[in-house]
Structures are given as C-alpha cells and as structure tokens.
mmCIF file of C-alpha atoms in Angstrom:
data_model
loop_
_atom_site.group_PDB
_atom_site.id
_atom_site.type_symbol
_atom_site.label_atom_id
_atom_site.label_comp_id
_atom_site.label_asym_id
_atom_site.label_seq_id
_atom_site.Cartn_x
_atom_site.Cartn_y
_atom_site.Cartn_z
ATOM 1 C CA UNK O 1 -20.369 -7.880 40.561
ATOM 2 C CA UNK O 2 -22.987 -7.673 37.909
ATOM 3 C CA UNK O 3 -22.408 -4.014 37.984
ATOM 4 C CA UNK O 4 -19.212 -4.192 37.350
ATOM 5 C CA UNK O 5 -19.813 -6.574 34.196
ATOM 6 C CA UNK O 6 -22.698 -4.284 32.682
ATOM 7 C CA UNK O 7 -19.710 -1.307 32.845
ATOM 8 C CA UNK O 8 -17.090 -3.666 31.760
ATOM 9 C CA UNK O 9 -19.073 -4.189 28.541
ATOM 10 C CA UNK O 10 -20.849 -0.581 28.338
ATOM 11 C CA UNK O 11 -17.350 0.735 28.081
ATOM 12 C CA UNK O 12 -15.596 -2.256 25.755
ATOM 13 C CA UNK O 13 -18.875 -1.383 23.422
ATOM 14 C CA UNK O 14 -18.500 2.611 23.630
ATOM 15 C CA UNK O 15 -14.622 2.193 22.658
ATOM 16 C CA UNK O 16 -15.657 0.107 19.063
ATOM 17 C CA UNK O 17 -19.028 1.282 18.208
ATOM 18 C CA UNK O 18 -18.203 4.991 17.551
ATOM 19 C CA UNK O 19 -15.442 4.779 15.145
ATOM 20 C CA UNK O 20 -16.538 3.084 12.265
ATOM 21 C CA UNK O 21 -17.875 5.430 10.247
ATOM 22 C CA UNK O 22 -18.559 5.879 6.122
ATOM 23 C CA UNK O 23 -16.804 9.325 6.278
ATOM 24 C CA UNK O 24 -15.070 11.311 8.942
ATOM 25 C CA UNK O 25 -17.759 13.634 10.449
ATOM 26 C CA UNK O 26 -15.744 16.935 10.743
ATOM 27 C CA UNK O 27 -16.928 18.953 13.670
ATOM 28 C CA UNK O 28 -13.893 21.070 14.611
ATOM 29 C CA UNK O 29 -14.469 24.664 13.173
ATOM 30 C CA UNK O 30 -11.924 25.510 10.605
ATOM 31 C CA UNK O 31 -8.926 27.780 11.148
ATOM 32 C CA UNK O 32 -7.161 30.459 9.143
ATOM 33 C CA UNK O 33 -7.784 28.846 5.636
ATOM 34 C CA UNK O 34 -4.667 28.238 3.092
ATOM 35 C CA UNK O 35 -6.257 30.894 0.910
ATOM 36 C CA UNK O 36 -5.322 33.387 3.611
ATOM 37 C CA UNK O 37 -1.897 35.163 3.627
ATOM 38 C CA UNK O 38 -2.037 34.330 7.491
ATOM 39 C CA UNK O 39 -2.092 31.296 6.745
ATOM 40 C CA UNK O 40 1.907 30.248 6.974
ATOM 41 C CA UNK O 41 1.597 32.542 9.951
ATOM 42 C CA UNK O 42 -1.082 30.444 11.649
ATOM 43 C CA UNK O 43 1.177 27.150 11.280
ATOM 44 C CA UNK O 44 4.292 28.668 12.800
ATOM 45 C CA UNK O 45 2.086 29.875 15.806
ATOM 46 C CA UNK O 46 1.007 26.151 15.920
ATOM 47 C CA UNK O 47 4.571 24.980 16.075
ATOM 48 C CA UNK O 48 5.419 27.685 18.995
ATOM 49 C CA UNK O 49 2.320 26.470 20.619
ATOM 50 C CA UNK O 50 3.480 22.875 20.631
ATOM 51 C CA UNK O 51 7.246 23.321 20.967
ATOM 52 C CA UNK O 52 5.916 24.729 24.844
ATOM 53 C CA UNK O 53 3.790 21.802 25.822
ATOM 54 C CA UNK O 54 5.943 19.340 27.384
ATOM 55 C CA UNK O 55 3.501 17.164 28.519
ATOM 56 C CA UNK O 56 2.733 14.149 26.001
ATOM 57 C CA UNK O 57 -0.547 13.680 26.814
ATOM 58 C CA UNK O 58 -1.431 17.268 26.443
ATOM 59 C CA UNK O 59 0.763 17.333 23.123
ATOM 60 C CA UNK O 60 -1.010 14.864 21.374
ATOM 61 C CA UNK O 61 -4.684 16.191 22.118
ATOM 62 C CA UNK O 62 -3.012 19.243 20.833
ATOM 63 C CA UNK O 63 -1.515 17.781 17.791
ATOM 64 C CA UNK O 64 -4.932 15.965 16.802
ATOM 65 C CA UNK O 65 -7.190 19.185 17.096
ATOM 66 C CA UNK O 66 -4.670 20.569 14.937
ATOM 67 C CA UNK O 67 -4.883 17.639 12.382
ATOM 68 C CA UNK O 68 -8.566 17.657 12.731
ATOM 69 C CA UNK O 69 -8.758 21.538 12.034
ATOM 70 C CA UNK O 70 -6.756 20.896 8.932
ATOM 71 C CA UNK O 71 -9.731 18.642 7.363
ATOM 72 C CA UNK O 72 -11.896 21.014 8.322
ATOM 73 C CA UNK O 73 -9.650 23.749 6.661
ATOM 74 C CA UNK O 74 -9.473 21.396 3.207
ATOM 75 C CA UNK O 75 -13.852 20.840 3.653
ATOM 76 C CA UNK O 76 -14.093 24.534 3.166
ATOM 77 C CA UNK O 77 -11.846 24.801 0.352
ATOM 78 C CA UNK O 78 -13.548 22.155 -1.223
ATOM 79 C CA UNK O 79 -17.067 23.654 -0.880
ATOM 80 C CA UNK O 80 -15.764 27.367 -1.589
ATOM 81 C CA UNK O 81 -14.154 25.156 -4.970
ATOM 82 C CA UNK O 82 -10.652 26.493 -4.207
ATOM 83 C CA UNK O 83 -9.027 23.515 -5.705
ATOM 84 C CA UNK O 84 -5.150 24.466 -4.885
ATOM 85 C CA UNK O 85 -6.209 25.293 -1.562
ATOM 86 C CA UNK O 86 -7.610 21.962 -0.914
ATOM 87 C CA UNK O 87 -4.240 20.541 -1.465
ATOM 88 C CA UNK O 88 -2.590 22.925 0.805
ATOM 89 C CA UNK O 89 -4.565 21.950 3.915
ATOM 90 C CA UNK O 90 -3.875 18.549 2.892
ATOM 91 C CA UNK O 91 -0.439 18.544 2.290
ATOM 92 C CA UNK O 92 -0.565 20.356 5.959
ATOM 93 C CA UNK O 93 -3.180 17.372 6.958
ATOM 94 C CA UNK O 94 -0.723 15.159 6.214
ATOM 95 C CA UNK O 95 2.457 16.802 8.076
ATOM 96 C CA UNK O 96 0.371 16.140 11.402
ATOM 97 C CA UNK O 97 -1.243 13.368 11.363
ATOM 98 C CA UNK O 98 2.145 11.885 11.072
ATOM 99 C CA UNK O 99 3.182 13.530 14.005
ATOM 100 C CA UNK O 100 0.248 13.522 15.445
ATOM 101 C CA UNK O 101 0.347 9.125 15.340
ATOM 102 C CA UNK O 102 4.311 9.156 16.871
ATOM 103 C CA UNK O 103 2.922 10.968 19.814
ATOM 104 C CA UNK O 104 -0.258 9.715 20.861
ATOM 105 C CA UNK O 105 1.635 5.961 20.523
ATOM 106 C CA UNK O 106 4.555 7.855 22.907
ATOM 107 C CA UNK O 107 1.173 8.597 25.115
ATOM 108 C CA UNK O 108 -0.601 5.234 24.809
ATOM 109 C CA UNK O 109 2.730 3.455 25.487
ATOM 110 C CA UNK O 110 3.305 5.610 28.829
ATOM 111 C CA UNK O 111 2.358 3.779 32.118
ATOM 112 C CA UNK O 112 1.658 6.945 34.059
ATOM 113 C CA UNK O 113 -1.229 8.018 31.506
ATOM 114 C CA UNK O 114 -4.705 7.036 32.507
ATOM 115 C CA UNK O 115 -6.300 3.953 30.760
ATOM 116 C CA UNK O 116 -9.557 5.925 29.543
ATOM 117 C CA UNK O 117 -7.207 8.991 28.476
ATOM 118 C CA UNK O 118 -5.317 6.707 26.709
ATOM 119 C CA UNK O 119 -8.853 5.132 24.954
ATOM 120 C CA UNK O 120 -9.858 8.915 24.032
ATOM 121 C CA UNK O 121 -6.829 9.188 22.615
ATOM 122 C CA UNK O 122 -6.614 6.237 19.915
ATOM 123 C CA UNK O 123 -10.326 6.600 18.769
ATOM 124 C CA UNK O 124 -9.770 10.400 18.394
ATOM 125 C CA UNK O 125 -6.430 9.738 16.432
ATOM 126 C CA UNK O 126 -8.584 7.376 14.563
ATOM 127 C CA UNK O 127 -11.422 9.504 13.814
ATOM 128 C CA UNK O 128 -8.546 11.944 12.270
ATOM 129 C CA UNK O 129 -7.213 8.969 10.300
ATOM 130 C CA UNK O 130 -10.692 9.172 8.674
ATOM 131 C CA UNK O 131 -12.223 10.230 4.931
ATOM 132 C CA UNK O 132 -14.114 13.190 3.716
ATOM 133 C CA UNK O 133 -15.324 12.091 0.396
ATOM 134 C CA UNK O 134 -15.686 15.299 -1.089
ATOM 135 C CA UNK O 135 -11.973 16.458 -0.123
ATOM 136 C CA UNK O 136 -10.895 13.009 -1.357
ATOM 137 C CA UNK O 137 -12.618 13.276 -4.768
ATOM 138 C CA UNK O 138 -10.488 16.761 -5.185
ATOM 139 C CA UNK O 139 -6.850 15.958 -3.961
ATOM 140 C CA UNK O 140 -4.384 14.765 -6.874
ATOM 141 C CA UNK O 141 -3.361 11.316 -7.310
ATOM 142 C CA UNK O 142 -0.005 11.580 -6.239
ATOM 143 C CA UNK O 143 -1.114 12.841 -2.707
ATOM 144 C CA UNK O 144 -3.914 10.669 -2.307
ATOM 145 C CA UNK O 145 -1.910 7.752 -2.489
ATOM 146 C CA UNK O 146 0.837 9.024 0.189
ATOM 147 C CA UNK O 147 -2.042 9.864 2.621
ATOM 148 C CA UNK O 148 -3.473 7.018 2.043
ATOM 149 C CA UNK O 149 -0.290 5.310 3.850
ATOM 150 C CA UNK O 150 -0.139 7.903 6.305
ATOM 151 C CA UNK O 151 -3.563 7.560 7.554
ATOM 152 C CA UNK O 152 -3.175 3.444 7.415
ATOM 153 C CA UNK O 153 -0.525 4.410 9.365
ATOM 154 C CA UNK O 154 -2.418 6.128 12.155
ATOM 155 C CA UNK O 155 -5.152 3.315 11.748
ATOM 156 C CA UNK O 156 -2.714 0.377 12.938
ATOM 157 C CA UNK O 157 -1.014 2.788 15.616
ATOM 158 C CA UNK O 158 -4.237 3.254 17.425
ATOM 159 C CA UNK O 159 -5.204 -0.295 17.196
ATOM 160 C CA UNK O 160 -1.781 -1.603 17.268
ATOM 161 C CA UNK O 161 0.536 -0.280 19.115
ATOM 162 C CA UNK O 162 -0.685 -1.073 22.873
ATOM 163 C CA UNK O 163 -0.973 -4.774 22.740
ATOM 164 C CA UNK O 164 2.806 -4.855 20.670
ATOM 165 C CA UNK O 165 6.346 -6.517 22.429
ATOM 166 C CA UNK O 166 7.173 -3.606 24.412
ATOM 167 C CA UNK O 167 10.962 -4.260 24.665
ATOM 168 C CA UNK O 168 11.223 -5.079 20.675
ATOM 169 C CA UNK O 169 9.230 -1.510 20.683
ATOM 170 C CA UNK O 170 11.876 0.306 21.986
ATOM 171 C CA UNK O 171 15.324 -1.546 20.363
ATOM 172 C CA UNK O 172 13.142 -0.890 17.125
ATOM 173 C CA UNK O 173 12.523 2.867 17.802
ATOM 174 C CA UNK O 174 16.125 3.263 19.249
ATOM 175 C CA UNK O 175 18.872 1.007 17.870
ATOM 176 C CA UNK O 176 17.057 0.868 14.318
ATOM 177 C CA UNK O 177 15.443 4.683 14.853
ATOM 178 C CA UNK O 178 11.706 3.564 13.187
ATOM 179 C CA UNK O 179 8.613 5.497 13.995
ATOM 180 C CA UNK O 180 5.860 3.773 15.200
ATOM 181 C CA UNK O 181 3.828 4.059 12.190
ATOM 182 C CA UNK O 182 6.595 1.672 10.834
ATOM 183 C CA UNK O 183 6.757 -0.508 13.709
ATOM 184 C CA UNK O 184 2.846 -1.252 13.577
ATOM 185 C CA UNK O 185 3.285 -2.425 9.940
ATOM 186 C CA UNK O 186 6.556 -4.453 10.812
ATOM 187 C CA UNK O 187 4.681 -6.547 13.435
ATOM 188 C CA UNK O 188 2.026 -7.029 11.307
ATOM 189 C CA UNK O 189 3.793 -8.279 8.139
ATOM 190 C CA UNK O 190 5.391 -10.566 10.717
ATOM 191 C CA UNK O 191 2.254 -11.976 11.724
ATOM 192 C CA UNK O 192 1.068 -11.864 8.725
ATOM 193 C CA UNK O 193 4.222 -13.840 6.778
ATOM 194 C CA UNK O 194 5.526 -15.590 9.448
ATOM 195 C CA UNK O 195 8.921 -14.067 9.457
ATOM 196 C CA UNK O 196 10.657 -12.263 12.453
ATOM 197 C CA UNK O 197 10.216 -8.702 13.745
ATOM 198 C CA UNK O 198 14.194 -8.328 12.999
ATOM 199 C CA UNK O 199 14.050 -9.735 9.526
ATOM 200 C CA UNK O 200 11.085 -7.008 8.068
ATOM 201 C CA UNK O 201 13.056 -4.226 10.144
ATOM 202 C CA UNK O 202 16.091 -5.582 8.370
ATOM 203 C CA UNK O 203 14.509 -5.430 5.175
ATOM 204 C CA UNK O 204 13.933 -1.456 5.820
ATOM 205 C CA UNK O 205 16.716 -0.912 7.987
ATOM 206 C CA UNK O 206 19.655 -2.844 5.793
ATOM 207 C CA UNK O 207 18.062 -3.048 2.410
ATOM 208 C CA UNK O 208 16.709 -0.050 1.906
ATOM 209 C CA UNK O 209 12.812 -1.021 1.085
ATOM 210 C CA UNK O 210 10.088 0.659 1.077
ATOM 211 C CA UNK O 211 6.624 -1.405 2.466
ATOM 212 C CA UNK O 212 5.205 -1.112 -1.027
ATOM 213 C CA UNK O 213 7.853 -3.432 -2.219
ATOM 214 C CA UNK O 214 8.248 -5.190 0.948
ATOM 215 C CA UNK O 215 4.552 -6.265 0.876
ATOM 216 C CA UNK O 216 4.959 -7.212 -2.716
ATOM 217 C CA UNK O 217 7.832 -9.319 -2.438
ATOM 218 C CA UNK O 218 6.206 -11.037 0.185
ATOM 219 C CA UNK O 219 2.870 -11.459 -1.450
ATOM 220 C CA UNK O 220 0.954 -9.466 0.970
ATOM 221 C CA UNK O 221 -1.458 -6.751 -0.164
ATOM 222 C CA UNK O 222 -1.188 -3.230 1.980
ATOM 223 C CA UNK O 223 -4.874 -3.275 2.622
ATOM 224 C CA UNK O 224 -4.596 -6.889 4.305
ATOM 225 C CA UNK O 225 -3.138 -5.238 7.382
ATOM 226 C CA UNK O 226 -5.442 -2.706 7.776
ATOM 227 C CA UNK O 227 -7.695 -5.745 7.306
ATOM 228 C CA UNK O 228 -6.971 -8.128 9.837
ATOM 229 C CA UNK O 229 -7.020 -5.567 12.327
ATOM 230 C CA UNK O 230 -10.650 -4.500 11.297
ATOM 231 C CA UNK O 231 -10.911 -8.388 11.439
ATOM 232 C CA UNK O 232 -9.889 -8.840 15.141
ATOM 233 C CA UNK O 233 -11.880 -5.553 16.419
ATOM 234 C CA UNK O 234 -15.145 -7.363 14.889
ATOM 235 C CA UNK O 235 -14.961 -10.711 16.172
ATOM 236 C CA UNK O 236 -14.736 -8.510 19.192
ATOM 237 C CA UNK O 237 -17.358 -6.286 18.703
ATOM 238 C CA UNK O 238 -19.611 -9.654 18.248
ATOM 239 C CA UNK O 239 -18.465 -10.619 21.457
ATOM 240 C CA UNK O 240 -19.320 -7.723 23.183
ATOM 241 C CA UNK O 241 -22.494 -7.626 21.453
ATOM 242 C CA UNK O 242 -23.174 -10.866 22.589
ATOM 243 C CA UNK O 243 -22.394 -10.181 26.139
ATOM 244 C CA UNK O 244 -24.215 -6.939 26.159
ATOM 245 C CA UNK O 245 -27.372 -8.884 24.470
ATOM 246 C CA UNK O 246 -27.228 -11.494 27.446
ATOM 247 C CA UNK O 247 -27.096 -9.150 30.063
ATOM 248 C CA UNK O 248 -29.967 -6.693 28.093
ATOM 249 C CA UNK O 249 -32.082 -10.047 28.629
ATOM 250 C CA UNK O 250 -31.128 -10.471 32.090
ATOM 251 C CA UNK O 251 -32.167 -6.906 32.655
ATOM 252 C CA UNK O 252 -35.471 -7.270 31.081
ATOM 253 C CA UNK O 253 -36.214 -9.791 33.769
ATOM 254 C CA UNK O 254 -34.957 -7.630 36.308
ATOM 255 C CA UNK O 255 -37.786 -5.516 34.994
ATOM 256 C CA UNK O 256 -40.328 -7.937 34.833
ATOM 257 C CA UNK O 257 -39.598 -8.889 38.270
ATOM 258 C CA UNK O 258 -39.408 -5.200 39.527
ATOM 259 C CA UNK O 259 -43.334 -4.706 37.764
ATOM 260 C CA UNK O 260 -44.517 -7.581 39.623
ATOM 261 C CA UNK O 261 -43.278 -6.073 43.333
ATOM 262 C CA UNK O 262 -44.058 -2.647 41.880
ATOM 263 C CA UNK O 263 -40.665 -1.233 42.960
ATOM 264 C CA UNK O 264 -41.284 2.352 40.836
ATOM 265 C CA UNK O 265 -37.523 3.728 41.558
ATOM 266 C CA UNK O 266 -36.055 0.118 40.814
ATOM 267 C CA UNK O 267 -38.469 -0.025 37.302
ATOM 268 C CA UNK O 268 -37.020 3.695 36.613
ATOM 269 C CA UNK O 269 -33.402 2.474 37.311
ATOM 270 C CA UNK O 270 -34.019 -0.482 34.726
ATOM 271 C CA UNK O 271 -35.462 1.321 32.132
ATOM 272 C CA UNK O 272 -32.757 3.080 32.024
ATOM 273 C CA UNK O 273 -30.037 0.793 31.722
ATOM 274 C CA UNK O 274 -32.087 -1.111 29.278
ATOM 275 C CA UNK O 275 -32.214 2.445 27.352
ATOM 276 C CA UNK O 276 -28.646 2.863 27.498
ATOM 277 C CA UNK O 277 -27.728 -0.712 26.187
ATOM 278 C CA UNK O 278 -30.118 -0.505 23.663
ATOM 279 C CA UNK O 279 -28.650 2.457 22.263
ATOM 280 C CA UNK O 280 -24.806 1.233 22.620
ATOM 281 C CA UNK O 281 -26.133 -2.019 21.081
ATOM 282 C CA UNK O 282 -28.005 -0.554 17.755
ATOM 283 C CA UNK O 283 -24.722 1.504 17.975
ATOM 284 C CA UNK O 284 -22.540 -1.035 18.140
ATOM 285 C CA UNK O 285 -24.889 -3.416 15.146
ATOM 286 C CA UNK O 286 -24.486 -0.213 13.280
ATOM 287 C CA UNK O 287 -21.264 0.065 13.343
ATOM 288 C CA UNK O 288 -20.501 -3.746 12.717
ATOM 289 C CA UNK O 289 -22.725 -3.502 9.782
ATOM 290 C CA UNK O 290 -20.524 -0.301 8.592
ATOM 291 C CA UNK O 291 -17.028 -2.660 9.507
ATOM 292 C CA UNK O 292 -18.427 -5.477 7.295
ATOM 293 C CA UNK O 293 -19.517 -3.407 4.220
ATOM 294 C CA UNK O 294 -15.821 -1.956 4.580
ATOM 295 C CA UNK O 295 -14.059 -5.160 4.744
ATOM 296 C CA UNK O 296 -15.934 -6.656 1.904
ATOM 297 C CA UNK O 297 -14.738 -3.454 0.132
ATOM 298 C CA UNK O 298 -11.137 -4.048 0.855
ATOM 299 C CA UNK O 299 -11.851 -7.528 -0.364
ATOM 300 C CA UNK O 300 -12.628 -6.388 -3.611
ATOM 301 C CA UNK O 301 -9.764 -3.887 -3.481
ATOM 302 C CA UNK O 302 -7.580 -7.150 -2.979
ATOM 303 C CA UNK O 303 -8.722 -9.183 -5.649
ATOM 304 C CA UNK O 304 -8.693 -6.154 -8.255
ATOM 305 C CA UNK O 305 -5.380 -5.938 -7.113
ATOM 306 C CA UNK O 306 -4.433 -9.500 -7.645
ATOM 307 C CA UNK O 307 -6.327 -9.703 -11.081
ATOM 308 C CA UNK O 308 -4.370 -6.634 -11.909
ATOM 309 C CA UNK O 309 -1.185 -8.697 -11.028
ATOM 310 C CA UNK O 310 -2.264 -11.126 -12.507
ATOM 311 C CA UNK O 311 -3.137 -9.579 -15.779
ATOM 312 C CA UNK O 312 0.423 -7.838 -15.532
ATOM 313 C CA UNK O 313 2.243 -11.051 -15.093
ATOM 314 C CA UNK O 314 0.487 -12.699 -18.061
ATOM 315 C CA UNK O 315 1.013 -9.497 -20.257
ATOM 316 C CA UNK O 316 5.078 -10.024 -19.336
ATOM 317 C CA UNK O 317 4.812 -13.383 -20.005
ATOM 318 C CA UNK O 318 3.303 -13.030 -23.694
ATOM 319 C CA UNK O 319 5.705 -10.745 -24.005
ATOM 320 C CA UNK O 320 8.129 -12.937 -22.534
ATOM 321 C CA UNK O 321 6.802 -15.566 -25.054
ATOM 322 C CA UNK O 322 6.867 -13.495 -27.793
ATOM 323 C CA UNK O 323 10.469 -12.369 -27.275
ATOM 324 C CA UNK O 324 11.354 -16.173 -27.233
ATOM 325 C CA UNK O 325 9.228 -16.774 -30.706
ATOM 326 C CA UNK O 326 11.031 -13.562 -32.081
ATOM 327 C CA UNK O 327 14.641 -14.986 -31.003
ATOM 328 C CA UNK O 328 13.707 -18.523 -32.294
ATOM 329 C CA UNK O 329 12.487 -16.589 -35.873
ATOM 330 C CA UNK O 330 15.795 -14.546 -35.561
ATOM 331 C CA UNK O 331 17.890 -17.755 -34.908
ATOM 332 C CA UNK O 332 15.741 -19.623 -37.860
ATOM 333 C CA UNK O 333 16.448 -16.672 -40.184
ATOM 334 C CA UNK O 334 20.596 -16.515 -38.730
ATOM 335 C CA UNK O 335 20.617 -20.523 -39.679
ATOM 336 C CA UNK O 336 19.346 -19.571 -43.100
ATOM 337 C CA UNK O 337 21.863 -16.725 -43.363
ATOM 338 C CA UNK O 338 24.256 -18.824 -42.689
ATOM 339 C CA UNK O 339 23.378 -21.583 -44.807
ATOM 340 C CA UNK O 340 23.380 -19.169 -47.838
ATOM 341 C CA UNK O 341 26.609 -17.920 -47.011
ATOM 342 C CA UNK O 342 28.462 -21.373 -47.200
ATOM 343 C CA UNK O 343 25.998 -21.903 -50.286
ATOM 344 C CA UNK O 344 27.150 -18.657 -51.973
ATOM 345 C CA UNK O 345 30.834 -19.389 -50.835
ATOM 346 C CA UNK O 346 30.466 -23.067 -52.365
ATOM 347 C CA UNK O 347 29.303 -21.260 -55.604
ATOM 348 C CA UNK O 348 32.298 -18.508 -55.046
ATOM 349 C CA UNK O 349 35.082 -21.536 -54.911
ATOM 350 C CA UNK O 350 33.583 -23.284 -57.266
ATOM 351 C CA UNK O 351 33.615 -20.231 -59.699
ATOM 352 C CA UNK O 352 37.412 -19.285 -58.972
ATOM 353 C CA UNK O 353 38.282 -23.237 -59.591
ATOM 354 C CA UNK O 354 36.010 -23.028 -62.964
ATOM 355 C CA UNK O 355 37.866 -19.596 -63.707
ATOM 356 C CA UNK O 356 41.024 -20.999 -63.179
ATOM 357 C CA UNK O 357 40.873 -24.275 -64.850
ATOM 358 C CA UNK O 358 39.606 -21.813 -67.916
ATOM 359 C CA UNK O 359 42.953 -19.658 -67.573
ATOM 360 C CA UNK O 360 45.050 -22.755 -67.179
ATOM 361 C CA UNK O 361 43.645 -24.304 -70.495
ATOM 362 C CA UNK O 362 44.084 -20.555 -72.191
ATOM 363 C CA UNK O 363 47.569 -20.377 -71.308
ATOM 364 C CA UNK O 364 48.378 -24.281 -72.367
ATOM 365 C CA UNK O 365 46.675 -23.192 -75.925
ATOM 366 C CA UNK O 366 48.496 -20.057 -75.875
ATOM 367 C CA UNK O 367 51.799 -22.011 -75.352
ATOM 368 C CA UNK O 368 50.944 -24.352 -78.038
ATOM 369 C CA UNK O 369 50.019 -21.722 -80.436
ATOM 370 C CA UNK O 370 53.324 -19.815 -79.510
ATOM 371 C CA UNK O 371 54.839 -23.552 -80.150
ATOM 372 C CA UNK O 372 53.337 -23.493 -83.617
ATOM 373 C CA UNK O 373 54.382 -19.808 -84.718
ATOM 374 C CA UNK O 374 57.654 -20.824 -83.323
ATOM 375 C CA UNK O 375 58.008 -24.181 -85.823
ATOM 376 C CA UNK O 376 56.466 -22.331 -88.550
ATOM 377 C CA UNK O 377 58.610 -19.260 -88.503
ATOM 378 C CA UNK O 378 61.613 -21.818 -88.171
ATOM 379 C CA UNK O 379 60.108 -23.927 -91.156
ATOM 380 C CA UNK O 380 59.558 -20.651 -93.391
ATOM 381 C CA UNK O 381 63.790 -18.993 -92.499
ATOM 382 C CA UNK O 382 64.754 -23.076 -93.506
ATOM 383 C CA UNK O 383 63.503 -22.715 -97.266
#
C-alpha cells in the first residue's frame, strides 16, 4: 500500500514539476529553415504526412514535434539575425500550435487513450505553448500579441480541458462548432464571472465577440485565466510536496531502522528512493518557486493593466468634463448672443419708431408750409 502511495505521488510530482519553466528549452533540431526555397516544400510534405495518420494519438505527437521544430526553426533565424525569417517560422509556429491544441484535447478527451499517454501529451503541448526570449524580443507587435492568445490557448487546453462537463463539451464543439481553445476560455470566464457556459458561448456564438471584449465587458483581465489555473496547479503542487516530504521522512526512518539491522540490499533500496524524491522534490520547490515568480508577474501585468484603464477612463472623463465646460461656455456665450440680438433689435425698433415719428413731423411741417404758400399765393392774386 505504501508503495503504491510513494508512486501515486512520484508520478502526481513528475507531471507539475517539469513544466514550469522561465523559457521553453528547445531541444528538437531544426528543419528546413524559412530562408530555404524548400522551405514551402517542407510544409506541404508535413501536411501529406499528417493528412495519412489517422490515429489521434499518433497525430498529435506528430503535430507537436512539428510545432516544436518550428521554434527551433525561428531560434536559428534569430541567432543567424534573419529577422523576416523569424517571423516566417512563427507565423508557421502559430498555424500548429493551434492545431496542434484541437487535437491533443480530441486525444486527452478519448477514453481508449492511455492515462500516462494522455499526461505526455498535455505537458508536451505545454512545453510547445512555451517562450524563447530571444525569438520573442524579434517578432513584431502585431504577431506577438495573436500568439500570445494562441499559446494561452494551448496553456488552458492542457490544463483544462480533461476535468471540463463532457456533454456541454461536445453540444459546444457541435451545435455551436467552437474549438476547444475557445471552450477552455468559455468555462473559465464562467467560473470566473459567475455566468453560464451558454451565456459566454452566446456572447461569441450570437453576438459576434471576440474574448478581448468579452473579458472587458465583464471586467476580467485575459491573464486572470491563465492565472487561476497556475493558481490551482500550485496549491497542488504544495500538496504533493507535502505528501512527498512526509513520506521522504518516513523513508529516512526506514533507513535508520534498516542501519540498525544492517540490512545492506534494504539500505541500498532506501537510498535510492530517498535519492529519487529528493530530486522530484528540489524539482518540484524549483518549479513552485518559478510558478510564484510568474504569477506575481501576471499580477503586475494586471494592475498595469487596470491603472492603464484607469488612467484611460479618467483621461475620457476630463475630456468628458471638459466637453461639458466647453458646452456650458458655448451655451453662456449663445445666451449672450441672444441677449444682444433682442438688445440690438430693441435699438433697431426703437430707431425705425424715432425715424418715423421724424418723417411724420417732416411731412405735418411740409403740409403746413404748403398751407402757407397756398394762403399767401391766394393773398398776393387778391390785391
């Protein structure tokens, strides 16, 4: 029984500690390079190659060697300085590793496929989900960001994607036709927001977002998924470590005890469990240490984020504010306008009245000088 627990932790602590890594440690050999005028040719003897295997287990070991020779590809470029050529194999990088994801979930999701196959499977995708600094530091904005997504994407499927509804899997991947990179996300906003499966699939589905805007309509920043997964896998790597510390104590007694009755093959046996724990436990510490230093990163990613927001918000609202001050200064000056107007019009009437009271008292003294001529000229024919 205690056998059975030693390899029940062993294995939990060999399926964590590996894969946390600062930067994805290429060992695949690169293929024909992009720089090559093979190159094109190399792909579409890829795509023959995988068009013949039928069997999904086989495809997606296939499909990741293939991703993984495609970093290796970019690595070169980027040493050999072949800047355009970086962003080939990338842009190629990025073509599998979303395939690459849809099948190895099609292979994790698959009864028939063995447990530990399955394991190998989701750390390698993982491991090709990863970052070479150097190639990073190359690549152009624009296709940084969308592999950014698609290796979050392959992130949550490997973590994800077993432990999901499997029945809401498959009406999500038939009747709404999602891949699964999409499906790990939508189960995670819902966790994360507290709204159904069928409303964030709606949201994509019906209305036509994209996660970007999904996320920030709901408030959610991208990185927090990718987060509380890392979250979850640590508070089980501390359990594991835990358990494997325990038992690493027990088997130090074991030792002890073997010393005393000076049982050489039993001391030998020990020793070398002990030696193998050990080694999966600084392994696994390492690797939590690693986990932590990332999470703390994506922290700050958040908050720069939010102060971003929040800088952006408050720049709208000045401007927001200073719209309303400029439409209160425009309806101050209208007011004024206006106030002239009826002024100058007051001034206007009161001219015309003024002008016409003048013509009215012209015309009376014309008619009274006509009036005069008239009596004079009457007064003069009389003598």
């Amino acid at each position: 029984m205690k056998k059975k627990i030693i390899s029940g932790v062993m294995a939990g602590l060999l399926s964590i500690a590996p894969v946390f890594a600062d930067e994805t440690t290429i060992t695949t050999k690169p293929g024909i390079t992009p720089d090559s005028v093979l190159y094109s040719v190399d792909q579409l003897v890829e795509d023959i190659r995988l068009s013949m295997v039928s069997d999904i287990e086989k495809k997606a070991e296939l499909l990741i060697a293939i991703t993984q020779e495609r970093l290796a590809e970019a690595k070169q470029m980027t040493e050999e300085d072949k800047i355009e050529y970086v962003n080939k194999a990338m842009e190629a990088y990025g073509e599998r590793i979303e395939e690459a994801f849809e099948i190895v979930s099609e292979a994790v999701l698959k009864e028939s496929i063995d447990s530990a196959v399955k394991e190998t499977l989701k750390l390698q995708l993982e491991d090709s989900a990863g970052v070479i600094e150097s190639v990073e530091a190359v690549v152009d904005d624009n296709q940084k960001e969308e592999l950014a997504e698609k290796r979050d994407s392959a992130y949550l499927v490997a973590n994800v994607v077993a432990d999901l509804d499997q029945e809401k899997v498959i009406t999500l991947r038939e009747e709404k036709k999602l891949g699964y990179g999409q499906i790990a996300k939508i189960f995670l906003l819902a966790d994360a927001t507290g709204k159904s499966v069928e409303e964030i699939a709606d949201m994509i589905t019906s209305q036509g977002k994209g996660f970007g805007e999904i996320t920030k309509e709901l408030g959610i920043h991208p990185s927090q998924l990718k987060a509380k997964v890392q979250i979850e896998k640590k508070v089980q790597l501390d359990n594991q470590l835990e358990e494997a510390n325990t038992i690493l104590e027990g088997a130090q007694e074991e030792l002890e005890k073997a010393i005393e009755d000076a049982n050489e093959e039993a001391v030998k046996a020990i020793e070398k469990r002990i030696s193998e724990i050990e080694k999966l436990v600084k392994a696994a510490e390492e690797s939590k240490e690693k986990l932590e230093k990332e999470l703390e990163e994506i922290k700050e990613k958040i908050q720069e984020e939010s102060n971003k927001l929040e800088d952006e918000d408050k720049e709208e609202e000045d401007e927001d504010k200073e719209d309303e001050d400029k439409d209160e200064e425009n309806k101050k000056e209208q007011k004024q306008l206006e106030k002239l107007k009826k002024q100058e019009e007051k001034r206007l009437e009161k001219m015309k009245k003024e002008q016409e009271k003048d013509q009215k008292k012209r015309e009376q003294e014309l008619k009274k000088e006509e009036k005069k001529e008239q009596k004079n000229s009457k007064g003069k024919k009389d003598n």
